[in-house]
Coordinates of C-alpha atoms and ligand atoms in Angstrom, one line a residue:
Chain A
M1 CA -41.8 -14.4 54.3
S2 CA -44.2 -15.6 51.0
Q3 CA -44.6 -19.2 50.5
T4 CA -46.6 -18.9 47.3
S5 CA -43.7 -17.0 45.3
K6 CA -42.4 -19.4 43.2
S7 CA -39.5 -17.2 41.9
T8 CA -37.3 -16.8 45.0
S9 CA -35.7 -19.2 47.6
W10 CA -37.1 -19.1 51.0
A11 CA -36.5 -21.1 54.2
R12 CA -38.2 -21.1 57.8
T13 CA -37.4 -22.7 60.8
E14 CA -39.9 -23.9 63.7
V15 CA -39.1 -26.2 66.8
L16 CA -41.0 -29.3 67.4
A17 CA -42.1 -30.6 70.7
D18 CA -39.2 -33.1 70.9
G19 CA -36.6 -30.1 70.2
T20 CA -35.9 -31.1 66.8
A21 CA -35.8 -27.9 64.5
L22 CA -37.7 -28.6 61.6
V23 CA -36.5 -26.4 58.4
T24 CA -38.9 -26.0 55.6
L25 CA -37.5 -24.5 52.3
G26 CA -38.7 -24.1 48.9
G27 CA -38.5 -21.9 45.7
V28 CA -36.2 -21.7 43.1
W29 CA -32.6 -21.6 44.2
S30 CA -30.1 -19.9 41.8
L31 CA -26.4 -19.0 42.3
H32 CA -27.6 -15.5 41.0
E33 CA -30.2 -15.0 43.6
E34 CA -30.1 -13.8 47.3
L35 CA -30.2 -17.0 49.4
P36 CA -32.2 -16.8 52.8
D37 CA -30.6 -16.6 56.2
I38 CA -31.8 -18.8 58.7
I39 CA -30.7 -19.4 62.5
V40 CA -30.9 -23.0 63.7
K41 CA -30.6 -23.7 67.3
G42 CA -30.0 -27.3 68.9
D43 CA -28.3 -30.2 67.6
K44 CA -31.1 -32.2 65.8
V45 CA -32.4 -30.6 62.4
R46 CA -34.9 -32.0 60.2
V47 CA -35.0 -30.4 56.5
R48 CA -38.1 -30.7 54.1
A49 CA -39.0 -29.2 51.0
E50 CA -42.0 -27.5 49.9
D51 CA -42.6 -26.2 46.5
L52 CA -39.2 -26.6 45.5
G53 CA -38.7 -25.6 42.2
G54 CA -35.4 -25.7 40.5
F55 CA -32.2 -25.5 42.2
D56 CA -28.5 -25.5 41.3
S57 CA -25.6 -26.0 43.5
S58 CA -26.6 -22.8 45.6
L59 CA -29.2 -25.1 47.5
P60 CA -26.7 -28.0 48.6
S61 CA -24.3 -25.4 49.5
W62 CA -26.4 -23.7 51.5
L63 CA -27.4 -26.7 53.2
Y64 CA -23.9 -27.8 53.6
G65 CA -22.8 -24.4 55.0
N66 CA -25.8 -24.2 57.3
F67 CA -25.8 -27.7 58.8
K68 CA -22.2 -28.9 58.7
N69 CA -21.8 -28.6 62.3
I70 CA -25.3 -29.9 63.4
R71 CA -24.6 -33.4 64.7
H72 CA -28.1 -35.0 63.6
I73 CA -29.2 -34.0 60.8
D74 CA -32.1 -35.5 58.6
L75 CA -32.7 -34.9 55.0
A76 CA -34.7 -38.0 54.4
A77 CA -37.6 -35.8 53.5
L78 CA -35.6 -34.1 50.6
P79 CA -35.3 -35.2 46.8
P80 CA -32.8 -38.1 46.7
R81 CA -30.6 -36.2 44.4
L82 CA -30.2 -33.2 46.8
Q83 CA -29.4 -35.4 49.6
A84 CA -26.7 -37.1 47.6
L85 CA -25.3 -33.8 46.6
V86 CA -25.2 -32.6 50.2
Q87 CA -23.9 -36.0 51.6
L88 CA -21.2 -36.3 49.1
A89 CA -19.6 -32.8 50.5
E90 CA -20.0 -34.2 54.1
K91 CA -17.9 -37.5 53.7
A92 CA -15.6 -35.8 51.2
S93 CA -13.0 -34.5 54.1
V94 CA -10.3 -37.1 53.9
N95 CA -6.7 -36.9 54.1
E96 CA -4.4 -38.1 51.2
S97 CA -1.0 -39.2 51.0
P98 CA 0.9 -36.6 48.8
S99 CA 1.0 -38.4 45.4
A100 CA 3.3 -37.7 42.5
D101 CA 3.6 -34.3 41.4
I102 CA 2.3 -33.2 37.3
N103 CA 5.4 -31.9 35.6
V104 CA 4.5 -28.2 34.8
L105 CA 7.6 -28.1 32.9
E106 CA 6.2 -30.8 30.5
R107 CA 6.7 -28.7 27.8
F108 CA 9.9 -27.4 28.5
G109 CA 11.4 -28.3 25.2
N110 CA 8.9 -26.0 23.5
W111 CA 11.0 -23.0 21.7
G112 CA 8.8 -23.1 18.4
V113 CA 8.0 -19.5 18.9
D114 CA 9.5 -17.4 15.9
S115 CA 11.2 -14.2 17.2
S116 CA 10.6 -12.8 13.6
S117 CA 6.8 -12.3 14.4
S118 CA 8.2 -10.1 17.7
W119 CA 7.4 -6.9 16.2
S120 CA 3.8 -7.7 15.1
R121 CA 3.0 -9.4 18.4
A122 CA 4.5 -6.2 20.1
F123 CA 1.9 -4.1 18.1
D124 CA -0.6 -6.5 18.6
H125 CA -0.1 -6.3 22.1
I126 CA -0.1 -2.3 22.2
G127 CA -3.4 -2.7 20.1
N128 CA -5.0 -5.1 22.7
T129 CA -3.8 -2.9 25.7
A130 CA -5.4 0.4 24.0
L131 CA -8.5 -1.5 23.2
G132 CA -8.8 -2.9 27.1
F133 CA -8.3 0.8 28.2
I134 CA -11.3 1.4 26.2
R135 CA -13.4 -1.4 26.9
S136 CA -12.6 -0.7 30.7
V137 CA -13.6 3.0 30.2
F138 CA -17.0 1.9 29.0
G139 CA -17.2 -0.6 31.9
R140 CA -17.0 -3.6 29.4
A141 CA -14.1 -5.1 30.5
K142 CA -13.3 -7.2 33.4
V143 CA -10.3 -5.6 35.3
N144 CA -9.2 -7.2 38.4
W145 CA -9.4 -4.0 40.4
S146 CA -8.8 -5.7 43.8
D147 CA -4.9 -5.8 42.1
L148 CA -4.5 -1.9 42.2
P149 CA -4.0 -1.0 45.7
L150 CA -1.1 -3.5 45.8
Q151 CA 0.4 -2.4 42.5
L152 CA 0.3 1.2 43.9
Q153 CA 2.1 0.3 47.1
T154 CA 4.8 -1.9 45.3
A155 CA 5.4 0.3 42.3
G156 CA 5.1 3.5 44.3
V157 CA 5.5 3.4 47.9
D158 CA 7.8 0.6 47.9
A159 CA 10.4 2.5 45.5
L160 CA 10.6 5.8 47.6
P161 CA 14.0 4.9 49.5
I162 CA 15.9 3.9 46.0
V163 CA 13.9 6.8 44.1
A164 CA 15.6 9.2 47.3
L165 CA 18.9 7.9 47.1
L166 CA 19.3 7.9 43.1
G167 CA 17.5 11.4 43.1
F168 CA 19.8 12.7 45.7
L169 CA 23.1 11.5 44.2
T170 CA 22.0 12.9 40.7
G171 CA 21.5 16.2 41.8
L172 CA 24.7 16.0 43.4
I173 CA 26.8 14.7 40.6
M174 CA 25.5 17.5 38.6
A175 CA 26.3 20.1 40.9
Y176 CA 29.7 18.7 41.2
V177 CA 30.2 18.5 37.6
G178 CA 28.6 22.1 37.1
L179 CA 31.0 23.8 39.7
I180 CA 34.2 22.3 37.9
Q181 CA 33.2 24.6 34.7
L182 CA 31.4 27.6 36.5
R183 CA 34.3 28.0 38.9
Q184 CA 36.3 28.8 35.8
L185 CA 33.9 31.6 34.9
G186 CA 33.3 32.9 38.2
A187 CA 29.7 32.0 38.1
T188 CA 29.4 29.5 40.6
V189 CA 26.0 31.0 41.6
Y190 CA 24.5 29.2 38.4
V191 CA 25.1 25.9 39.5
A192 CA 21.7 26.2 41.3
N193 CA 19.7 27.2 37.8
L194 CA 21.6 24.2 36.2
V195 CA 20.7 21.5 39.0
S196 CA 17.2 22.8 39.5
L197 CA 16.5 23.2 35.6
A198 CA 18.0 19.6 34.8
M199 CA 16.2 18.1 37.6
T200 CA 12.5 19.3 36.9
R201 CA 12.8 18.8 33.2
E202 CA 15.0 16.0 32.7
M203 CA 16.7 13.7 35.4
G204 CA 13.6 13.6 37.9
A205 CA 11.6 11.9 35.3
L206 CA 14.5 9.6 33.6
M207 CA 15.9 8.5 36.7
T208 CA 12.7 7.7 37.9
G209 CA 11.7 6.0 34.6
I210 CA 14.9 3.9 34.7
I211 CA 14.4 2.8 38.2
A212 CA 10.8 1.8 37.2
C213 CA 12.3 -0.6 34.3
G214 CA 14.5 -2.0 36.8
R215 CA 12.0 -2.6 39.6
T216 CA 8.6 -2.9 38.1
S217 CA 8.9 -4.1 34.4
T218 CA 11.1 -7.0 35.5
S219 CA 8.9 -7.9 38.3
F220 CA 5.5 -7.6 36.0
A221 CA 7.6 -9.5 33.3
S222 CA 8.3 -12.6 35.8
Q223 CA 4.7 -12.3 37.2
L224 CA 3.0 -12.6 34.0
G225 CA 5.5 -14.9 32.6
S226 CA 5.2 -17.4 35.3
M227 CA 1.4 -17.1 35.4
N228 CA 1.9 -18.0 31.6
L229 CA 4.0 -20.9 32.3
S230 CA 1.6 -22.3 34.8
Q231 CA -1.3 -22.0 32.4
E232 CA -3.0 -19.6 34.9
T233 CA -3.5 -17.3 32.0
D234 CA -5.5 -19.9 30.3
A235 CA -7.5 -20.4 33.3
L236 CA -8.4 -16.8 32.8
R237 CA -9.2 -17.4 29.3
A238 CA -11.3 -20.3 30.1
L239 CA -13.5 -18.0 32.4
G240 CA -14.0 -15.8 29.4
L241 CA -11.5 -13.0 31.1
N242 CA -9.1 -11.3 28.9
P243 CA -5.8 -11.7 30.5
I244 CA -4.4 -8.2 29.1
E245 CA -7.5 -6.5 30.4
Y246 CA -7.4 -8.5 33.8
L247 CA -4.0 -8.5 34.8
A248 CA -1.9 -5.5 32.7
I249 CA -4.6 -2.9 32.9
P250 CA -4.3 -2.6 36.6
R251 CA -0.7 -2.7 36.4
I252 CA -0.2 -0.3 33.9
I253 CA -2.5 2.2 35.5
A254 CA -0.9 2.0 39.1
V255 CA 2.6 2.7 37.1
T256 CA 1.4 5.4 35.2
L257 CA -0.2 7.0 38.2
M258 CA 3.0 6.4 40.4
I259 CA 5.9 7.6 38.3
P260 CA 4.9 11.0 38.1
L261 CA 4.4 11.4 41.8
L262 CA 7.9 9.6 42.4
S263 CA 9.4 12.0 39.7
L264 CA 8.8 14.8 41.4
F265 CA 9.8 13.5 44.8
A266 CA 13.2 12.7 42.9
T267 CA 13.1 16.2 41.3
F268 CA 13.1 17.8 44.9
I269 CA 15.5 15.2 46.6
G270 CA 17.8 16.0 44.0
V271 CA 17.7 19.6 44.0
L272 CA 18.5 19.0 48.0
G273 CA 21.4 17.0 46.7
G274 CA 22.6 19.8 44.7
M275 CA 22.5 22.1 47.8
V276 CA 24.7 20.0 49.7
V277 CA 27.4 20.2 47.1
A278 CA 26.9 24.0 46.2
C279 CA 26.7 25.2 50.0
A280 CA 29.9 22.7 51.0
G281 CA 32.2 25.8 49.6
D282 CA 30.7 28.1 46.9
L283 CA 27.4 29.3 47.8
S284 CA 25.0 30.1 50.8
V285 CA 21.9 28.1 51.4
E286 CA 19.9 31.4 50.6
Q287 CA 21.6 32.0 47.5
Y288 CA 21.1 28.5 46.2
L289 CA 17.5 28.7 47.2
T290 CA 16.8 32.2 45.6
Q291 CA 18.4 30.8 42.4
V292 CA 16.3 27.9 42.3
I293 CA 13.1 29.8 42.9
L294 CA 14.2 32.0 39.9
A295 CA 15.2 29.1 37.5
I296 CA 12.3 26.9 38.0
T297 CA 8.9 27.7 36.0
F298 CA 5.8 25.9 35.8
K299 CA 6.7 25.2 32.2
S300 CA 9.8 23.0 33.4
F301 CA 7.7 21.4 35.9
L302 CA 5.0 20.3 33.2
V303 CA 7.5 19.1 30.9
G304 CA 8.9 16.7 33.8
F305 CA 5.6 15.7 34.3
I306 CA 4.4 14.7 30.8
K307 CA 7.5 12.9 30.1
S308 CA 7.3 10.9 33.7
I309 CA 3.4 10.0 32.7
A310 CA 4.9 8.5 29.5
F311 CA 7.7 6.9 30.8
G312 CA 5.7 5.2 33.9
F313 CA 3.4 3.8 30.9
I314 CA 6.1 2.6 28.9
A315 CA 8.1 1.0 31.9
A316 CA 4.5 -0.7 32.6
W317 CA 3.8 -1.9 29.3
A318 CA 7.4 -3.2 28.3
G319 CA 6.9 -5.4 31.8
C320 CA 3.5 -6.6 30.9
Y321 CA 4.1 -7.3 27.3
R322 CA 7.2 -9.1 27.8
G323 CA 5.5 -11.4 30.3
S324 CA 2.8 -12.3 28.1
V325 CA 4.8 -13.5 25.4
A326 CA 7.3 -15.2 27.3
H327 CA 8.3 -18.8 26.7
R328 CA 6.6 -21.1 28.6
S329 CA 9.6 -22.3 30.7
A330 CA 11.7 -21.3 33.6
L331 CA 14.3 -19.8 31.2
G332 CA 11.7 -18.1 29.5
V333 CA 10.5 -16.2 32.5
G334 CA 14.0 -15.0 33.6
E335 CA 14.6 -14.0 29.8
A336 CA 11.4 -12.0 30.0
A337 CA 12.4 -10.1 32.8
T338 CA 15.9 -9.0 31.4
S339 CA 14.4 -8.1 28.2
A340 CA 11.5 -6.2 29.9
A341 CA 14.2 -4.2 31.4
V342 CA 16.2 -3.6 28.1
L343 CA 13.2 -2.8 26.2
G344 CA 11.8 -0.4 28.8
I345 CA 15.0 1.7 29.1
T346 CA 15.6 1.5 25.2
L347 CA 11.9 3.0 24.6
I348 CA 12.5 5.7 27.5
V349 CA 15.5 6.9 26.0
I350 CA 14.0 7.2 22.6
A351 CA 10.6 8.7 23.8
D352 CA 13.0 11.2 25.7
A353 CA 14.8 12.3 22.6
I354 CA 11.6 12.4 20.8
F355 CA 10.1 14.9 23.5
A356 CA 13.5 17.0 23.4
V357 CA 12.8 17.6 19.6
L358 CA 8.9 18.2 20.1
F359 CA 9.6 20.4 23.0
N360 CA 12.2 22.1 21.3
L361 CA 9.9 22.6 18.2
F362 CA 7.2 24.1 19.9
K363 CA 9.6 26.3 22.0
F364 CA 8.4 24.6 25.2
Chain B
M1 CA -26.7 -26.9 11.5
S2 CA -26.4 -28.7 15.2
T3 CA -29.7 -29.4 16.8
K4 CA -30.3 -28.0 20.2
E5 CA -29.3 -31.1 22.1
D6 CA -26.2 -31.4 20.3
I7 CA -23.9 -29.5 22.9
L8 CA -20.5 -30.3 21.3
V9 CA -20.1 -30.8 18.0
S10 CA -16.6 -31.6 15.9
E11 CA -16.6 -31.5 12.4
N12 CA -13.6 -32.5 10.2
L13 CA -11.6 -30.9 13.3
S14 CA -7.8 -30.7 12.7
I15 CA -5.7 -29.7 15.8
G16 CA -2.1 -28.9 16.5
H17 CA 0.4 -26.3 17.6
G18 CA 2.0 -23.8 14.9
S19 CA 1.0 -25.2 11.7
K20 CA 1.4 -28.8 12.0
A21 CA -1.7 -30.8 12.5
I22 CA -1.3 -33.8 15.3
M23 CA -4.7 -35.2 14.8
D24 CA -7.4 -34.6 11.8
R25 CA -10.8 -35.5 10.8
I26 CA -12.2 -35.4 13.9
N27 CA -15.8 -36.1 13.8
F28 CA -18.6 -36.6 16.6
R29 CA -21.6 -34.9 18.2
L30 CA -22.6 -35.2 21.8
T31 CA -25.7 -34.8 23.3
A32 CA -26.2 -32.5 26.4
G33 CA -26.1 -34.4 29.5
K34 CA -23.9 -37.0 28.2
I35 CA -20.2 -37.7 29.6
L36 CA -17.6 -38.2 27.0
A37 CA -14.0 -39.8 27.5
V38 CA -11.2 -39.0 25.3
V39 CA -8.6 -41.7 25.4
G40 CA -5.6 -42.4 23.5
P41 CA -1.4 -43.0 24.3
S42 CA 0.3 -40.3 25.9
G43 CA 1.1 -37.5 23.8
C44 CA -1.4 -38.2 20.9
G45 CA -3.0 -34.9 21.3
K46 CA -6.0 -35.2 24.0
S47 CA -5.2 -32.0 25.8
T48 CA -4.7 -30.1 22.6
L49 CA -8.2 -31.6 21.5
M50 CA -9.7 -30.4 24.8
R51 CA -8.5 -27.0 24.1
A52 CA -9.5 -26.8 20.8
L53 CA -13.0 -28.1 21.9
S54 CA -13.4 -25.4 24.4
G55 CA -12.3 -22.8 22.2
L56 CA -9.3 -22.0 24.0
D57 CA -7.1 -22.4 20.9
E58 CA -8.3 -22.4 17.4
P59 CA -8.7 -25.3 15.2
L60 CA -6.0 -25.5 12.1
A61 CA -8.9 -26.6 10.1
G62 CA -12.8 -27.9 10.4
K63 CA -15.0 -26.5 13.2
S64 CA -16.1 -27.3 16.6
M65 CA -19.4 -26.0 17.8
L66 CA -20.0 -25.7 21.6
M67 CA -23.5 -24.9 22.8
G68 CA -24.6 -24.1 19.2
V69 CA -21.7 -21.2 18.8
D70 CA -18.4 -21.6 16.6
L71 CA -16.1 -20.1 19.1
A72 CA -13.6 -19.5 16.3
L73 CA -16.1 -17.2 14.4
A74 CA -17.9 -15.7 17.4
D75 CA -17.5 -12.0 18.2
Q76 CA -15.4 -11.0 21.7
A77 CA -18.6 -10.8 23.5
L78 CA -20.6 -14.0 22.8
R79 CA -17.1 -15.8 22.9
E80 CA -16.9 -14.6 26.4
A81 CA -20.3 -15.0 27.4
T82 CA -19.9 -18.8 26.0
L83 CA -16.8 -19.5 27.8
R84 CA -18.3 -18.6 31.1
R85 CA -20.8 -21.5 30.6
L86 CA -18.0 -23.9 30.6
G87 CA -15.6 -25.1 33.3
F88 CA -12.2 -26.6 32.4
L89 CA -9.8 -28.2 34.4
F90 CA -6.2 -27.9 33.0
Q91 CA -4.1 -31.2 33.0
G92 CA -1.5 -29.0 35.2
A93 CA -4.4 -27.5 37.4
A94 CA -3.4 -24.1 36.7
L95 CA -4.6 -22.9 40.0
F96 CA -3.8 -18.9 40.4
S97 CA -0.4 -19.7 43.0
S98 CA -0.8 -16.3 44.7
L99 CA -4.4 -17.2 46.1
T100 CA -5.4 -20.0 48.3
L101 CA -7.7 -22.6 47.3
R102 CA -11.0 -21.1 48.8
E103 CA -9.9 -17.9 46.7
N104 CA -9.3 -19.9 43.9
V105 CA -12.7 -21.2 43.8
E106 CA -14.1 -18.0 44.6
M107 CA -12.4 -15.9 42.1
P108 CA -15.0 -16.8 39.1
M109 CA -17.8 -16.0 41.3
R110 CA -16.4 -12.8 42.3
E111 CA -16.0 -11.8 38.7
F112 CA -19.3 -13.2 37.4
L113 CA -22.0 -13.3 40.4
R114 CA -23.5 -10.7 42.4
A115 CA -24.2 -12.6 45.6
P116 CA -22.7 -11.0 48.7
K117 CA -19.0 -12.2 50.0
R118 CA -20.2 -14.7 52.6
E119 CA -22.4 -16.5 50.3
I120 CA -19.7 -16.9 47.8
R121 CA -17.5 -18.1 50.5
Q122 CA -19.9 -20.7 51.4
L123 CA -20.4 -21.8 47.9
A124 CA -16.6 -21.9 47.4
E125 CA -16.3 -24.0 50.9
Y126 CA -18.9 -26.3 49.5
K127 CA -17.5 -26.9 46.1
L128 CA -14.0 -27.6 48.0
A129 CA -15.6 -30.0 50.2
L130 CA -17.4 -31.8 47.3
V131 CA -13.8 -32.4 46.2
G132 CA -12.5 -33.5 49.4
L133 CA -10.6 -30.5 50.3
A134 CA -12.6 -29.0 53.2
D135 CA -9.5 -29.4 55.5
A136 CA -7.1 -27.7 52.9
M137 CA -9.1 -24.5 52.2
E138 CA -6.8 -21.8 53.3
K139 CA -3.7 -23.5 51.9
L140 CA -1.8 -22.1 48.9
P141 CA -1.3 -24.0 45.5
S142 CA 2.6 -24.5 46.4
E143 CA 1.7 -26.1 49.9
I144 CA -0.5 -29.1 48.3
S145 CA 0.2 -32.1 46.7
G146 CA -0.4 -32.7 42.6
G147 CA -3.6 -34.8 43.3
M148 CA -4.7 -32.1 45.6
M149 CA -4.5 -29.5 42.9
K150 CA -5.9 -31.5 40.6
R151 CA -9.1 -31.5 43.0
A152 CA -9.0 -27.9 43.6
G153 CA -8.8 -27.3 40.0
I154 CA -12.0 -29.7 39.7
A155 CA -13.8 -27.2 42.3
R156 CA -12.8 -24.2 40.6
A157 CA -14.2 -25.4 37.3
M158 CA -17.5 -26.2 39.0
A159 CA -17.6 -22.8 40.5
L160 CA -20.2 -21.4 38.4
D161 CA -22.3 -24.5 37.8
P162 CA -21.2 -24.7 34.0
E163 CA -23.2 -26.6 31.5
I164 CA -20.3 -28.3 30.0
I165 CA -16.8 -29.1 32.1
F166 CA -13.6 -30.3 30.5
L167 CA -11.7 -32.4 32.8
D168 CA -8.1 -33.0 31.5
E169 CA -6.8 -36.1 33.6
P170 CA -8.9 -35.3 36.4
S171 CA -7.6 -38.6 38.3
A172 CA -4.1 -38.6 37.6
G173 CA -2.3 -38.7 40.6
L174 CA -4.9 -39.6 43.2
D175 CA -5.0 -42.7 45.0
P176 CA -8.0 -45.1 44.0
V177 CA -10.3 -44.3 46.7
T178 CA -10.3 -40.6 45.8
S179 CA -10.3 -41.2 42.5
G180 CA -13.6 -43.5 43.0
R181 CA -14.9 -40.6 44.7
I182 CA -14.3 -38.1 41.5
D183 CA -16.3 -40.7 39.7
E184 CA -19.0 -40.5 42.2
L185 CA -19.0 -36.8 41.6
I186 CA -18.8 -36.8 37.8
L187 CA -21.8 -38.8 37.9
K188 CA -23.6 -37.0 40.4
L189 CA -23.2 -33.6 38.6
R190 CA -24.6 -35.2 35.4
E191 CA -27.5 -36.5 37.3
S192 CA -28.2 -33.4 39.3
F193 CA -27.4 -30.7 36.9
G194 CA -27.4 -32.4 33.7
T195 CA -23.9 -31.3 33.1
T196 CA -22.3 -32.5 30.1
I197 CA -18.6 -33.6 30.6
V198 CA -15.6 -34.3 28.7
L199 CA -12.9 -35.8 30.4
V200 CA -9.4 -37.3 29.4
S201 CA -8.6 -40.5 31.5
H202 CA -6.4 -43.4 31.4
E203 CA -8.3 -45.6 33.9
V204 CA -10.3 -47.8 32.1
P205 CA -12.4 -49.2 35.0
S206 CA -13.3 -45.4 35.4
I207 CA -14.2 -44.6 32.0
L208 CA -16.5 -47.8 31.7
R209 CA -18.3 -46.4 35.2
T210 CA -18.9 -43.1 34.1
A211 CA -18.6 -42.5 30.3
D212 CA -21.4 -42.9 27.8
F213 CA -19.1 -42.3 24.9
C214 CA -15.5 -42.9 24.4
V215 CA -13.2 -41.5 21.6
Y216 CA -9.8 -43.0 20.9
L217 CA -7.1 -40.9 19.1
D218 CA -4.8 -43.2 17.2
P219 CA -1.4 -41.4 17.1
D220 CA -0.4 -43.9 13.8
T221 CA -3.2 -43.0 11.7
G222 CA -3.4 -39.3 13.0
T223 CA -7.0 -39.4 13.3
M224 CA -9.6 -41.1 15.7
S225 CA -10.5 -44.5 15.1
A226 CA -13.6 -44.9 17.1
Y227 CA -16.5 -43.1 18.8
A228 CA -18.6 -45.5 20.8
P229 CA -19.7 -46.4 24.1
P230 CA -16.9 -47.8 26.5
R231 CA -18.3 -51.4 26.5
D232 CA -17.9 -51.6 22.9
F233 CA -14.3 -51.3 22.9
L234 CA -14.3 -54.5 25.2
R235 CA -15.7 -56.5 22.3
P236 CA -12.8 -58.7 20.7
D237 CA -14.2 -57.5 17.2
F238 CA -13.6 -53.9 17.8
T239 CA -11.1 -51.8 16.0
P240 CA -7.9 -53.6 17.3
K241 CA -6.0 -50.5 18.6
A242 CA -8.7 -49.0 20.5
H243 CA -9.6 -52.4 21.8
A244 CA -6.2 -53.6 22.9
F245 CA -5.6 -50.3 24.8
F246 CA -8.6 -50.9 26.7
T247 CA -7.9 -54.5 27.7
Q248 CA -4.1 -53.9 28.1
A249 CA -5.2 -51.3 30.7
C250 CA -7.6 -53.8 32.5
L251 CA -5.0 -56.2 32.8
T252 CA -2.3 -53.8 34.6
Ligands
ADP401 N1 2.4 -25.6 23.6 C1 3.0 -26.7 22.6 N2 3.5 -26.2 21.7 C2 3.8 -26.9 20.7 N3 3.6 -28.4 20.5 C3 2.7 -28.7 21.6 C4 2.4 -28.0 22.9 N4 1.8 -28.8 23.4 C5 1.9 -29.8 23.3 N5 2.7 -30.2 22.2 C6 2.7 -31.2 21.3 O1 1.5 -31.7 21.1 C7 1.5 -33.3 20.9 C8 0.2 -33.5 21.7 O2 0.3 -33.1 23.3 P1 -0.9 -33.3 24.4 O3 -2.0 -32.9 23.5 O4 -0.4 -32.7 25.3 O5 -0.8 -34.7 24.4 P2 -1.5 -35.7 25.4 O6 -2.5 -34.5 26.3 O7 -2.5 -36.4 24.5 O8 -0.8 -36.4 26.2 C9 2.7 -33.7 21.8 O9 3.6 -34.1 20.8 C10 3.4 -32.3 22.2 O10 4.7 -32.6 21.9
MG402 MG1 -2.6 -34.3 28.2

């Protein structure tokens, strides 16, 4: 290793006659640079500096990390301020008797947030979310991507059982209601068309969106609300991180990806549910499936798919929004969860109505 | 204009929540590498002042400059870059509750340093050892005492070797021995890295030991009533209320 280079940190070891390992280090030590690796054998180490440039906490940290388990460590040849920084860490490991807790609900009485500004805040939040997306597309935003797998798991995979159950029952109910009417017309075979069309275009996406409001929006709202309460979001801001970008974007992406998949799954299960009822008396399995294949078109899948993307986004956004404007109290966190579900479901139904009009208008 | 050495400047600053000011006419300048203690009765606005000075909240009026930047006016990029050069210990510690203490300290480093995992881990362990938490690194915030949370919060505030650290009651809830060690750590940080430190404290002996300057916030007049080295507060001819605050605390 070059010893003349002043710009990077270096370290080397040699073993002295009495078995002491002598570590010589130098260069400029910085948190932002890679640090040298060393291997030290024996339980006696002497450290000295040579051409030591500037250093930040990376050097004491390196010394502490490499030598904390060595019994006899001699730092006397190092600059005194460096010695002090290493020794401060060494003697720090003490036990403390638990002391009085600080009250996180110190500001429990603070209800001073005006609800009339809630619309402007909602638009503000939508704007910030959109900006965050744009910034993360261009790689300018700091997003906690390590959150994404967990969110995909909880918002998607973990919802499979409930989506299956509700999807199945929805198909079953529709077939049941449909049959009552169709029997009078002697057209029971069309129950397959009814169920499959309704599931693909409408009910698959709607049921999954509503389930997402119940499970995911509420959970996001309480997660973000309690992070707000314990000032964790302030701690993020103090690091120059934007809480919306850092916390909300991975969550919104996860849900917007998972809901269309769940919705597809719900659709298939729903058609299956319809089959159970239809084939219990009126139709054969073959008849039912033939009708299903005739009824479903790629277009109807597309309609459901587009809707489910929108519903997923709405559910996730509602949770993140209500969470981030929650009152800083235990009660506020609970209210945030409730209002997230209400807001999510309301917006989803409104969006569904708008979609119905639009698709009808464009003969889709 | 502030000179380059004035790392923190407060000009006619007015602070509060909502629209009502709780303190105004706050004026002082702090040279880099100095330690400033903010004192005053509980609820007088010390935490609010810390948040305004560090750019977390916008001031109601006046301005504060941090490292030559007015955070209320700076664009997002400059704001964020400046915020990364400061460390903040919240009064309630504000640890990330789903992360262990080690992960809490590693988090800023993971986001802003390009160092390998092992090195980041080593740095985090060192910083936690500095505050005496070498044995509790793998614990969650919910599994430790309030005093330990405070210390972990200090370790996290030190994570990126900031140029200025704001500590809101770093030694509240600590026993005298640990509290003494925090004082020592604060002095060492300044001595070794030239770190500027702004702290809120109620412990007069500790303030006398560490601080270069002290600002007293008086809730009755709604403004600061003194900005002076802490020794001056002990002089009998000093601003009476600030003097009383100091001597009372010394007696009890
Ligand atoms: N989030 C908040 N919203 C409204 N008022 C607040 C908030 N936080 C604190 N306050 C009020 O501001 C005043 C100053 O609080 P604070 O700065 O925490 O005091 P200190 O830190 O000096 O004990 C108190 O009267 C408190 O009630
Ligand atoms: Mg306070």
